[in-house]
mmCIF file of C-alpha atoms in Angstrom:
data_model
loop_
_atom_site.group_PDB
_atom_site.id
_atom_site.type_symbol
_atom_site.label_atom_id
_atom_site.label_comp_id
_atom_site.label_asym_id
_atom_site.label_seq_id
_atom_site.Cartn_x
_atom_site.Cartn_y
_atom_site.Cartn_z
ATOM 1 C CA MET A 1 -45.672 130.529 103.965
ATOM 2 C CA SER A 2 -47.978 133.391 103.154
ATOM 3 C CA THR A 3 -51.404 133.804 104.699
ATOM 4 C CA THR A 4 -52.906 133.000 101.286
ATOM 5 C CA GLU A 5 -50.964 129.715 101.169
ATOM 6 C CA LEU A 6 -52.016 128.902 104.730
ATOM 7 C CA ASN A 7 -55.665 129.604 103.915
ATOM 8 C CA GLU A 8 -55.468 127.367 100.839
ATOM 9 C CA LEU A 9 -53.761 124.567 102.794
ATOM 10 C CA ILE A 10 -56.534 124.607 105.410
ATOM 11 C CA LYS A 11 -59.235 124.625 102.735
ATOM 12 C CA SER A 12 -57.604 121.764 100.803
ATOM 13 C CA ARG A 13 -57.451 119.349 103.764
ATOM 14 C CA ARG A 14 -59.563 116.275 103.011
ATOM 15 C CA SER A 15 -60.182 112.762 104.206
ATOM 16 C CA ILE A 16 -58.372 110.524 101.740
ATOM 17 C CA PHE A 17 -59.108 106.842 102.249
ATOM 18 C CA PRO A 18 -56.738 103.844 101.954
ATOM 19 C CA PRO A 19 -58.087 102.565 98.608
ATOM 20 C CA SER A 20 -56.581 105.772 97.111
ATOM 21 C CA TYR A 21 -53.105 105.190 98.592
ATOM 22 C CA ARG A 22 -50.119 104.202 96.448
ATOM 23 C CA GLU A 23 -47.465 101.717 97.406
ATOM 24 C CA GLN A 24 -44.874 104.336 98.249
ATOM 25 C CA GLU A 25 -43.045 104.679 101.519
ATOM 26 C CA ILE A 26 -43.551 107.732 103.669
ATOM 27 C CA SER A 27 -40.086 108.605 104.881
ATOM 28 C CA GLU A 28 -39.296 108.480 108.571
ATOM 29 C CA GLU A 29 -38.244 112.123 108.285
ATOM 30 C CA ILE A 30 -41.744 113.136 107.122
ATOM 31 C CA ILE A 31 -43.445 110.998 109.779
ATOM 32 C CA ASN A 32 -41.261 112.650 112.422
ATOM 33 C CA GLN A 33 -42.227 116.094 111.081
ATOM 34 C CA ILE A 34 -45.914 115.151 111.215
ATOM 35 C CA LEU A 35 -45.482 114.073 114.846
ATOM 36 C CA GLU A 36 -43.392 117.130 115.726
ATOM 37 C CA ASN A 37 -46.115 119.430 114.368
ATOM 38 C CA ALA A 38 -48.696 117.525 116.410
ATOM 39 C CA ASN A 39 -46.600 118.203 119.483
ATOM 40 C CA PHE A 40 -47.156 121.950 119.097
ATOM 41 C CA ALA A 41 -50.934 121.828 119.465
ATOM 42 C CA PRO A 42 -52.519 123.982 122.153
ATOM 43 C CA THR A 43 -52.773 122.261 125.533
ATOM 44 C CA HIS A 44 -54.399 123.596 128.684
ATOM 45 C CA LYS A 45 -52.088 123.439 131.725
ATOM 46 C CA LEU A 46 -49.421 122.031 129.395
ATOM 47 C CA THR A 47 -50.609 118.468 129.961
ATOM 48 C CA GLU A 48 -49.712 117.540 126.353
ATOM 49 C CA PRO A 49 -52.165 114.606 126.464
ATOM 50 C CA TRP A 50 -51.465 113.278 122.961
ATOM 51 C CA ARG A 51 -49.731 109.932 122.674
ATOM 52 C CA PHE A 52 -49.019 108.175 119.406
ATOM 53 C CA LYS A 53 -48.286 104.582 118.449
ATOM 54 C CA ILE A 54 -46.710 104.428 114.979
ATOM 55 C CA LEU A 55 -47.349 101.239 113.035
ATOM 56 C CA ARG A 56 -45.420 100.275 109.907
ATOM 57 C CA GLY A 57 -44.250 97.080 108.229
ATOM 58 C CA THR A 58 -45.502 93.836 109.775
ATOM 59 C CA ALA A 59 -47.166 95.774 112.611
ATOM 60 C CA LEU A 60 -49.808 96.755 110.035
ATOM 61 C CA GLN A 61 -50.524 93.057 109.424
ATOM 62 C CA ARG A 62 -50.869 92.466 113.167
ATOM 63 C CA LEU A 63 -53.245 95.434 113.439
ATOM 64 C CA ALA A 64 -55.358 94.150 110.540
ATOM 65 C CA ALA A 65 -55.543 90.689 112.142
ATOM 66 C CA PHE A 66 -56.573 92.195 115.497
ATOM 67 C CA LEU A 67 -59.274 94.366 113.882
ATOM 68 C CA VAL A 68 -60.719 91.420 111.936
ATOM 69 C CA GLU A 69 -60.724 89.151 114.994
ATOM 70 C CA ASP A 70 -62.295 91.889 117.135
ATOM 71 C CA TYR A 71 -65.026 92.565 114.560
ATOM 72 C CA ILE A 72 -65.949 88.890 114.268
ATOM 73 C CA LYS A 73 -65.867 88.373 118.044
ATOM 74 C CA ASN A 74 -67.805 91.513 118.997
ATOM 75 C CA THR A 75 -70.318 91.898 116.176
ATOM 76 C CA PRO A 76 -73.372 89.650 116.297
ATOM 77 C CA THR A 77 -73.288 87.233 113.362
ATOM 78 C CA GLU A 78 -76.536 88.593 111.878
ATOM 79 C CA GLN A 79 -75.047 92.118 111.872
ATOM 80 C CA GLN A 80 -71.711 91.231 110.307
ATOM 81 C CA ASN A 81 -71.177 92.678 106.871
ATOM 82 C CA GLU A 82 -68.719 91.107 104.426
ATOM 83 C CA MET A 83 -67.859 94.451 102.794
ATOM 84 C CA LYS A 84 -67.145 96.063 106.169
ATOM 85 C CA LEU A 85 -65.015 93.089 107.207
ATOM 86 C CA LYS A 86 -63.036 93.378 103.957
ATOM 87 C CA LYS A 87 -62.484 97.107 104.558
ATOM 88 C CA ILE A 88 -61.370 96.488 108.146
ATOM 89 C CA ALA A 89 -58.881 93.887 106.917
ATOM 90 C CA GLU A 90 -57.503 95.905 104.007
ATOM 91 C CA ASN A 91 -57.247 99.481 105.324
ATOM 92 C CA PRO A 92 -54.150 98.907 107.474
ATOM 93 C CA LEU A 93 -52.486 96.934 104.683
ATOM 94 C CA ARG A 94 -53.113 99.631 102.075
ATOM 95 C CA SER A 95 -51.598 102.251 104.369
ATOM 96 C CA ASN A 96 -47.892 102.920 104.561
ATOM 97 C CA CYS A 97 -48.281 104.069 108.133
ATOM 98 C CA VAL A 98 -51.046 103.995 110.719
ATOM 99 C CA ILE A 99 -50.760 106.194 113.768
ATOM 100 C CA ALA A 100 -52.887 105.238 116.754
ATOM 101 C CA ILE A 101 -54.151 108.463 118.283
ATOM 102 C CA CYS A 102 -54.103 108.073 122.044
ATOM 103 C CA MET A 103 -54.766 110.352 124.968
ATOM 104 C CA GLN A 104 -53.125 110.357 128.385
ATOM 105 C CA ARG A 105 -55.813 111.679 130.716
ATOM 106 C CA HIS A 106 -55.012 113.889 133.711
ATOM 107 C CA PRO A 107 -58.305 113.587 135.629
ATOM 108 C CA ALA A 108 -57.061 115.512 138.652
ATOM 109 C CA LEU A 109 -56.138 118.519 136.488
ATOM 110 C CA LEU A 110 -58.640 118.767 133.635
ATOM 111 C CA PRO A 111 -61.957 117.397 132.419
ATOM 112 C CA ASP A 112 -61.689 114.821 129.620
ATOM 113 C CA TRP A 113 -63.213 117.164 127.052
ATOM 114 C CA GLU A 114 -60.263 119.563 127.364
ATOM 115 C CA GLU A 115 -57.804 116.718 126.825
ATOM 116 C CA ILE A 116 -59.826 115.432 123.853
ATOM 117 C CA ALA A 117 -59.835 118.961 122.400
ATOM 118 C CA ALA A 118 -56.036 119.148 122.730
ATOM 119 C CA VAL A 119 -55.580 115.768 121.039
ATOM 120 C CA SER A 120 -57.965 116.847 118.276
ATOM 121 C CA ALA A 121 -55.894 119.984 117.713
ATOM 122 C CA ALA A 122 -52.776 117.790 117.494
ATOM 123 C CA VAL A 123 -54.525 115.619 114.889
ATOM 124 C CA GLN A 124 -55.489 118.722 112.887
ATOM 125 C CA ASN A 125 -51.805 119.724 112.860
ATOM 126 C CA MET A 126 -50.944 116.223 111.617
ATOM 127 C CA TRP A 127 -53.645 116.367 108.949
ATOM 128 C CA LEU A 128 -52.489 119.741 107.671
ATOM 129 C CA THR A 129 -48.888 118.525 107.582
ATOM 130 C CA CYS A 130 -49.963 115.462 105.603
ATOM 131 C CA THR A 131 -51.844 117.740 103.210
ATOM 132 C CA ALA A 132 -48.737 119.887 102.725
ATOM 133 C CA TYR A 133 -46.703 116.751 101.886
ATOM 134 C CA GLN A 134 -49.455 115.411 99.577
ATOM 135 C CA ILE A 135 -50.033 112.457 101.866
ATOM 136 C CA GLY A 136 -53.577 111.198 102.095
ATOM 137 C CA CYS A 137 -54.922 110.450 105.540
ATOM 138 C CA TYR A 138 -58.062 110.053 107.534
ATOM 139 C CA TRP A 139 -59.017 109.633 111.173
ATOM 140 C CA SER A 140 -60.995 106.482 111.828
ATOM 141 C CA SER A 141 -62.524 105.594 115.175
ATOM 142 C CA PRO A 142 -63.904 102.058 114.892
ATOM 143 C CA GLY A 143 -65.676 100.361 117.782
ATOM 144 C CA SER A 144 -62.609 98.203 118.337
ATOM 145 C CA ILE A 145 -60.684 101.137 119.834
ATOM 146 C CA ALA A 146 -62.586 100.547 123.065
ATOM 147 C CA ARG A 147 -60.869 97.139 123.246
ATOM 148 C CA ILE A 148 -57.454 97.969 121.781
ATOM 149 C CA GLY A 149 -55.738 98.601 125.108
ATOM 150 C CA ASP A 150 -54.105 95.184 125.270
ATOM 151 C CA PHE A 151 -52.873 95.408 121.682
ATOM 152 C CA PHE A 152 -51.012 98.628 122.459
ATOM 153 C CA GLU A 153 -50.324 98.004 126.142
ATOM 154 C CA LEU A 154 -51.861 101.357 127.026
ATOM 155 C CA ALA A 155 -50.745 103.012 130.249
ATOM 156 C CA GLU A 156 -53.054 103.788 133.137
ATOM 157 C CA ASN A 157 -55.394 106.666 132.206
ATOM 158 C CA GLU A 158 -54.434 106.271 128.539
ATOM 159 C CA THR A 159 -57.121 105.669 125.952
ATOM 160 C CA CYS A 160 -57.154 105.258 122.177
ATOM 161 C CA LEU A 161 -59.243 107.743 120.169
ATOM 162 C CA GLY A 162 -58.724 106.177 116.758
ATOM 163 C CA PHE A 163 -56.294 105.641 113.920
ATOM 164 C CA LEU A 164 -54.792 108.043 111.413
ATOM 165 C CA TYR A 165 -54.407 105.993 108.234
ATOM 166 C CA MET A 166 -51.742 107.496 105.942
ATOM 167 C CA GLY A 167 -50.411 106.936 102.442
ATOM 168 C CA HIS A 168 -49.116 108.796 99.422
ATOM 169 C CA THR A 169 -51.915 109.525 97.016
ATOM 170 C CA GLU A 170 -52.642 111.021 93.651
ATOM 171 C CA ALA A 171 -56.361 111.176 94.370
ATOM 172 C CA THR A 172 -58.245 114.067 92.869
ATOM 173 C CA LEU A 173 -59.522 116.102 95.755
ATOM 174 C CA PRO A 174 -63.235 116.839 95.654
ATOM 175 C CA ALA A 175 -64.389 120.365 96.335
ATOM 176 C CA THR A 176 -65.344 120.905 99.948
ATOM 177 C CA LYS A 177 -68.873 121.928 100.715
ATOM 178 C CA ARG A 178 -69.372 124.170 103.691
ATOM 179 C CA THR A 179 -72.331 126.302 104.580
ATOM 180 C CA PRO A 180 -71.381 129.969 104.831
ATOM 181 C CA ILE A 181 -69.686 130.910 108.096
ATOM 182 C CA GLU A 182 -72.164 133.783 108.455
ATOM 183 C CA GLU A 183 -74.862 131.177 109.182
ATOM 184 C CA LYS A 184 -72.859 129.921 112.167
ATOM 185 C CA CYS A 185 -71.848 133.163 113.843
ATOM 186 C CA VAL A 186 -73.500 135.679 116.093
ATOM 187 C CA TRP A 187 -71.591 138.931 116.534
ATOM 188 C CA ILE A 188 -72.019 140.585 119.920
ATOM 189 C CA ASN A 189 -70.657 144.103 119.959
ATOM 190 C CA GLU A 190 -72.356 145.591 123.000
#
């Protein structure tokens, strides 16, 4: 891959949402490559804090049922929104694969923010790999992740940071809007 191709890949990464996904299987080979690329993210003290739970098939139905039940149980009735409930129910089912993004904390070695940064870098590697394979994805972090431990049987010091919803897509990618980098940098030469 040339530097030009790399630059274009980074600039073309987008959040692509489940309503844009097609009913087409993502091969296990591609999912494994996505996970392998995540595994090469930078990690301070080599803690490799990323942990992933890969959901496919009927596990997606179980996830959808959990999310719906959690929303109804933990959202006051007057705040419940029918459209949001529908989205919560349908997103896992429209996805070919959902990867729960988890973090194994090492509190004696590093502050949480360093572990979160490492997991975020792993997710960026996953997102760029999905982009290269023309797989739509997006990272969602609903309120239910605070209560998902029992669903996934999380280990001690393991926490869930959200879900990476994934599916093949033919969605037209909108242009990305970014303010110029010059507005965000201060050069210090002396």
